[in-house]
Amino acid sequence: MAVVHQQPSHVVTMTTSQQSPGTWSTGMCDCCSDMGTCCCGLWCFPCMQCQTAGDFGWCCCMPLLDVCCVVSCILRSSIRDRHNIPGSCCDDCCKLYWCYPCVWCQMNRELKIRSNQGTHTSVVTTQVVRG
């Protein structure tokens, strides 16, 4: 009679992105790189804001609650944190104060570019043998 023993295993999942961390993919005033976002921001700005928040994984209604740019600052900071883009809350607030629509268009383009490049997931399995 054969006895089969299943060994415990440890699974590690690694996710890597093709986009290099550390910089925004487009400049704040780089509207010509994505005319769709620029036009959407020009003619239906709240729709573009809701799409951006939704693409980031937030409730799409969050931008509608943006009093004194608080939601915008938090979203921009969260995008920077997720993609390892340097910056500060003070810098984000200043940019939003001086060019609110341009910053939202930049965030929308960034999320669009990063999602189009996708991430690659590889699973590494190791087995621990006791005995």
PDB file of C-alpha atoms in Angstrom:
ATOM      1  CA  MET A   1       0.000   0.000   0.000  1.00  0.00           C
ATOM      2  CA  ALA A   2       1.451   3.356  -1.065  1.00  0.00           C
ATOM      3  CA  VAL A   3       1.129   6.352   1.228  1.00  0.00           C
ATOM      4  CA  VAL A   4       1.097   9.764  -0.401  1.00  0.00           C
ATOM      5  CA  HIS A   5       2.251  12.723   1.670  1.00  0.00           C
ATOM      6  CA  GLN A   6       1.527  16.215   0.444  1.00  0.00           C
ATOM      7  CA  GLN A   7       4.262  18.626   1.373  1.00  0.00           C
ATOM      8  CA  PRO A   8       3.347  22.122   2.529  1.00  0.00           C
ATOM      9  CA  SER A   9       4.143  24.788  -0.008  1.00  0.00           C
ATOM     10  CA  HIS A  10       4.693  28.503   0.184  1.00  0.00           C
ATOM     11  CA  VAL A  11       3.489  30.656  -2.725  1.00  0.00           C
ATOM     12  CA  VAL A  12       4.961  34.084  -3.377  1.00  0.00           C
ATOM     13  CA  THR A  13       3.303  36.351  -5.945  1.00  0.00           C
ATOM     14  CA  MET A  14       5.401  39.085  -7.505  1.00  0.00           C
ATOM     15  CA  THR A  15       3.855  41.882  -9.556  1.00  0.00           C
ATOM     16  CA  THR A  16       6.040  44.076 -11.704  1.00  0.00           C
ATOM     17  CA  SER A  17       5.201  47.015 -13.924  1.00  0.00           C
ATOM     18  CA  GLN A  18       6.852  47.987 -17.183  1.00  0.00           C
ATOM     19  CA  GLN A  19       6.526  51.715 -16.410  1.00  0.00           C
ATOM     20  CA  SER A  20       9.572  52.958 -14.610  1.00  0.00           C
ATOM     21  CA  PRO A  21       8.780  54.592 -11.294  1.00  0.00           C
ATOM     22  CA  GLY A  22       9.880  58.070 -10.439  1.00  0.00           C
ATOM     23  CA  THR A  23       8.267  60.313 -13.046  1.00  0.00           C
ATOM     24  CA  TRP A  24       4.918  61.273 -14.464  1.00  0.00           C
ATOM     25  CA  SER A  25       4.465  59.766 -17.934  1.00  0.00           C
ATOM     26  CA  THR A  26       3.329  63.123 -19.335  1.00  0.00           C
ATOM     27  CA  GLY A  27       3.761  66.730 -18.306  1.00  0.00           C
ATOM     28  CA  MET A  28       1.056  68.738 -16.621  1.00  0.00           C
ATOM     29  CA  CYS A  29       0.432  70.821 -19.761  1.00  0.00           C
ATOM     30  CA  ASP A  30       0.942  67.958 -22.204  1.00  0.00           C
ATOM     31  CA  CYS A  31      -2.629  67.937 -23.517  1.00  0.00           C
ATOM     32  CA  CYS A  32      -1.624  67.197 -27.105  1.00  0.00           C
ATOM     33  CA  SER A  33      -0.354  63.757 -26.116  1.00  0.00           C
ATOM     34  CA  ASP A  34      -3.954  62.600 -25.534  1.00  0.00           C
ATOM     35  CA  MET A  35      -6.553  64.735 -27.266  1.00  0.00           C
ATOM     36  CA  GLY A  36      -9.402  62.525 -26.002  1.00  0.00           C
ATOM     37  CA  THR A  37      -8.610  63.370 -22.397  1.00  0.00           C
ATOM     38  CA  CYS A  38      -8.101  67.024 -23.278  1.00  0.00           C
ATOM     39  CA  CYS A  39     -11.450  67.267 -25.065  1.00  0.00           C
ATOM     40  CA  CYS A  40     -13.266  65.368 -22.318  1.00  0.00           C
ATOM     41  CA  GLY A  41     -11.706  67.683 -19.727  1.00  0.00           C
ATOM     42  CA  LEU A  42     -12.712  70.735 -21.743  1.00  0.00           C
ATOM     43  CA  TRP A  43     -16.320  69.849 -22.541  1.00  0.00           C
ATOM     44  CA  CYS A  44     -17.296  67.500 -19.713  1.00  0.00           C
ATOM     45  CA  PHE A  45     -14.838  68.055 -16.881  1.00  0.00           C
ATOM     46  CA  PRO A  46     -16.915  66.405 -14.092  1.00  0.00           C
ATOM     47  CA  CYS A  47     -17.288  63.279 -16.248  1.00  0.00           C
ATOM     48  CA  MET A  48     -13.503  63.108 -16.729  1.00  0.00           C
ATOM     49  CA  GLN A  49     -12.969  63.561 -12.988  1.00  0.00           C
ATOM     50  CA  CYS A  50     -15.385  60.733 -12.172  1.00  0.00           C
ATOM     51  CA  GLN A  51     -13.738  58.478 -14.750  1.00  0.00           C
ATOM     52  CA  THR A  52     -10.302  59.205 -13.258  1.00  0.00           C
ATOM     53  CA  ALA A  53     -11.439  58.416  -9.718  1.00  0.00           C
ATOM     54  CA  GLY A  54     -13.137  55.234 -10.914  1.00  0.00           C
ATOM     55  CA  ASP A  55     -10.052  54.133 -12.859  1.00  0.00           C
ATOM     56  CA  PHE A  56      -8.002  54.546  -9.692  1.00  0.00           C
ATOM     57  CA  GLY A  57     -10.419  52.329  -7.773  1.00  0.00           C
ATOM     58  CA  TRP A  58     -12.278  55.020  -5.880  1.00  0.00           C
ATOM     59  CA  CYS A  59     -16.007  55.684  -5.910  1.00  0.00           C
ATOM     60  CA  CYS A  60     -16.621  57.664  -9.077  1.00  0.00           C
ATOM     61  CA  CYS A  61     -18.623  60.265  -7.122  1.00  0.00           C
ATOM     62  CA  MET A  62     -15.686  61.324  -4.926  1.00  0.00           C
ATOM     63  CA  PRO A  63     -14.600  64.247  -7.169  1.00  0.00           C
ATOM     64  CA  LEU A  64     -18.094  65.712  -6.845  1.00  0.00           C
ATOM     65  CA  LEU A  65     -17.329  66.181  -3.134  1.00  0.00           C
ATOM     66  CA  ASP A  66     -14.107  68.078  -3.834  1.00  0.00           C
ATOM     67  CA  VAL A  67     -14.278  71.034  -1.459  1.00  0.00           C
ATOM     68  CA  CYS A  68     -11.150  73.224  -1.459  1.00  0.00           C
ATOM     69  CA  CYS A  69      -9.276  70.640  -3.583  1.00  0.00           C
ATOM     70  CA  VAL A  70      -9.037  68.169  -0.682  1.00  0.00           C
ATOM     71  CA  VAL A  71     -10.181  65.147  -2.721  1.00  0.00           C
ATOM     72  CA  SER A  72      -7.961  66.197  -5.629  1.00  0.00           C
ATOM     73  CA  CYS A  73      -4.888  66.488  -3.390  1.00  0.00           C
ATOM     74  CA  ILE A  74      -5.541  63.104  -1.798  1.00  0.00           C
ATOM     75  CA  LEU A  75      -6.080  61.424  -5.179  1.00  0.00           C
ATOM     76  CA  ARG A  76      -2.935  62.939  -6.691  1.00  0.00           C
ATOM     77  CA  SER A  77      -0.915  61.926  -3.628  1.00  0.00           C
ATOM     78  CA  SER A  78      -2.335  58.388  -3.825  1.00  0.00           C
ATOM     79  CA  ILE A  79      -1.440  58.117  -7.518  1.00  0.00           C
ATOM     80  CA  ARG A  80       2.099  59.287  -6.723  1.00  0.00           C
ATOM     81  CA  ASP A  81       2.403  56.775  -3.871  1.00  0.00           C
ATOM     82  CA  ARG A  82       1.101  53.855  -5.939  1.00  0.00           C
ATOM     83  CA  HIS A  83       3.512  54.541  -8.801  1.00  0.00           C
ATOM     84  CA  ASN A  84       6.495  55.782  -6.756  1.00  0.00           C
ATOM     85  CA  ILE A  85       6.381  59.259  -8.245  1.00  0.00           C
ATOM     86  CA  PRO A  86       8.184  61.811  -6.073  1.00  0.00           C
ATOM     87  CA  GLY A  87       6.426  64.939  -4.926  1.00  0.00           C
ATOM     88  CA  SER A  88       4.785  66.504  -1.916  1.00  0.00           C
ATOM     89  CA  CYS A  89       1.328  67.418  -0.752  1.00  0.00           C
ATOM     90  CA  CYS A  90       2.332  71.086  -0.884  1.00  0.00           C
ATOM     91  CA  ASP A  91       3.434  70.721  -4.515  1.00  0.00           C
ATOM     92  CA  ASP A  92       0.184  68.933  -5.390  1.00  0.00           C
ATOM     93  CA  CYS A  93      -1.934  71.629  -3.738  1.00  0.00           C
ATOM     94  CA  CYS A  94      -0.061  74.450  -5.481  1.00  0.00           C
ATOM     95  CA  LYS A  95      -0.445  72.800  -8.884  1.00  0.00           C
ATOM     96  CA  LEU A  96      -4.143  72.189  -8.260  1.00  0.00           C
ATOM     97  CA  TYR A  97      -4.627  75.783  -7.146  1.00  0.00           C
ATOM     98  CA  TRP A  98      -2.979  77.269 -10.241  1.00  0.00           C
ATOM     99  CA  CYS A  99      -4.070  74.804 -12.910  1.00  0.00           C
ATOM    100  CA  TYR A 100      -6.836  72.542 -11.608  1.00  0.00           C
ATOM    101  CA  PRO A 101      -8.023  71.137 -14.988  1.00  0.00           C
ATOM    102  CA  CYS A 102      -4.468  70.485 -16.234  1.00  0.00           C
ATOM    103  CA  VAL A 103      -3.637  68.467 -13.115  1.00  0.00           C
ATOM    104  CA  TRP A 104      -6.776  66.372 -13.488  1.00  0.00           C
ATOM    105  CA  CYS A 105      -5.979  65.730 -17.160  1.00  0.00           C
ATOM    106  CA  GLN A 106      -2.445  64.672 -16.174  1.00  0.00           C
ATOM    107  CA  MET A 107      -3.793  62.251 -13.550  1.00  0.00           C
ATOM    108  CA  ASN A 108      -6.241  60.818 -16.083  1.00  0.00           C
ATOM    109  CA  ARG A 109      -3.492  60.334 -18.688  1.00  0.00           C
ATOM    110  CA  GLU A 110      -1.197  58.732 -16.098  1.00  0.00           C
ATOM    111  CA  LEU A 111      -3.777  56.162 -15.065  1.00  0.00           C
ATOM    112  CA  LYS A 112      -4.651  55.468 -18.705  1.00  0.00           C
ATOM    113  CA  ILE A 113      -0.989  54.985 -19.695  1.00  0.00           C
ATOM    114  CA  ARG A 114      -0.176  52.794 -16.702  1.00  0.00           C
ATOM    115  CA  SER A 115      -3.250  50.605 -17.205  1.00  0.00           C
ATOM    116  CA  ASN A 116      -2.507  50.182 -20.938  1.00  0.00           C
ATOM    117  CA  GLN A 117       1.014  49.025 -20.158  1.00  0.00           C
ATOM    118  CA  GLY A 118      -0.384  46.587 -17.636  1.00  0.00           C
ATOM    119  CA  THR A 119       1.468  44.612 -15.072  1.00  0.00           C
ATOM    120  CA  HIS A 120       3.030  41.203 -15.339  1.00  0.00           C
ATOM    121  CA  THR A 121       2.400  38.734 -12.576  1.00  0.00           C
ATOM    122  CA  SER A 122       4.650  35.791 -12.013  1.00  0.00           C
ATOM    123  CA  VAL A 123       4.065  33.151  -9.376  1.00  0.00           C
ATOM    124  CA  VAL A 124       7.058  31.641  -7.651  1.00  0.00           C
ATOM    125  CA  THR A 125       6.401  28.421  -5.750  1.00  0.00           C
ATOM    126  CA  THR A 126       8.761  26.927  -3.195  1.00  0.00           C
ATOM    127  CA  GLN A 127       8.284  23.700  -1.334  1.00  0.00           C
ATOM    128  CA  VAL A 128       9.464  23.056   2.191  1.00  0.00           C
ATOM    129  CA  VAL A 129      10.457  19.450   2.809  1.00  0.00           C
ATOM    130  CA  ARG A 130      10.335  18.297   6.397  1.00  0.00           C
ATOM    131  CA  GLY A 131      11.810  15.077   7.327  1.00  0.00           C
TER     132      GLY A 131
END
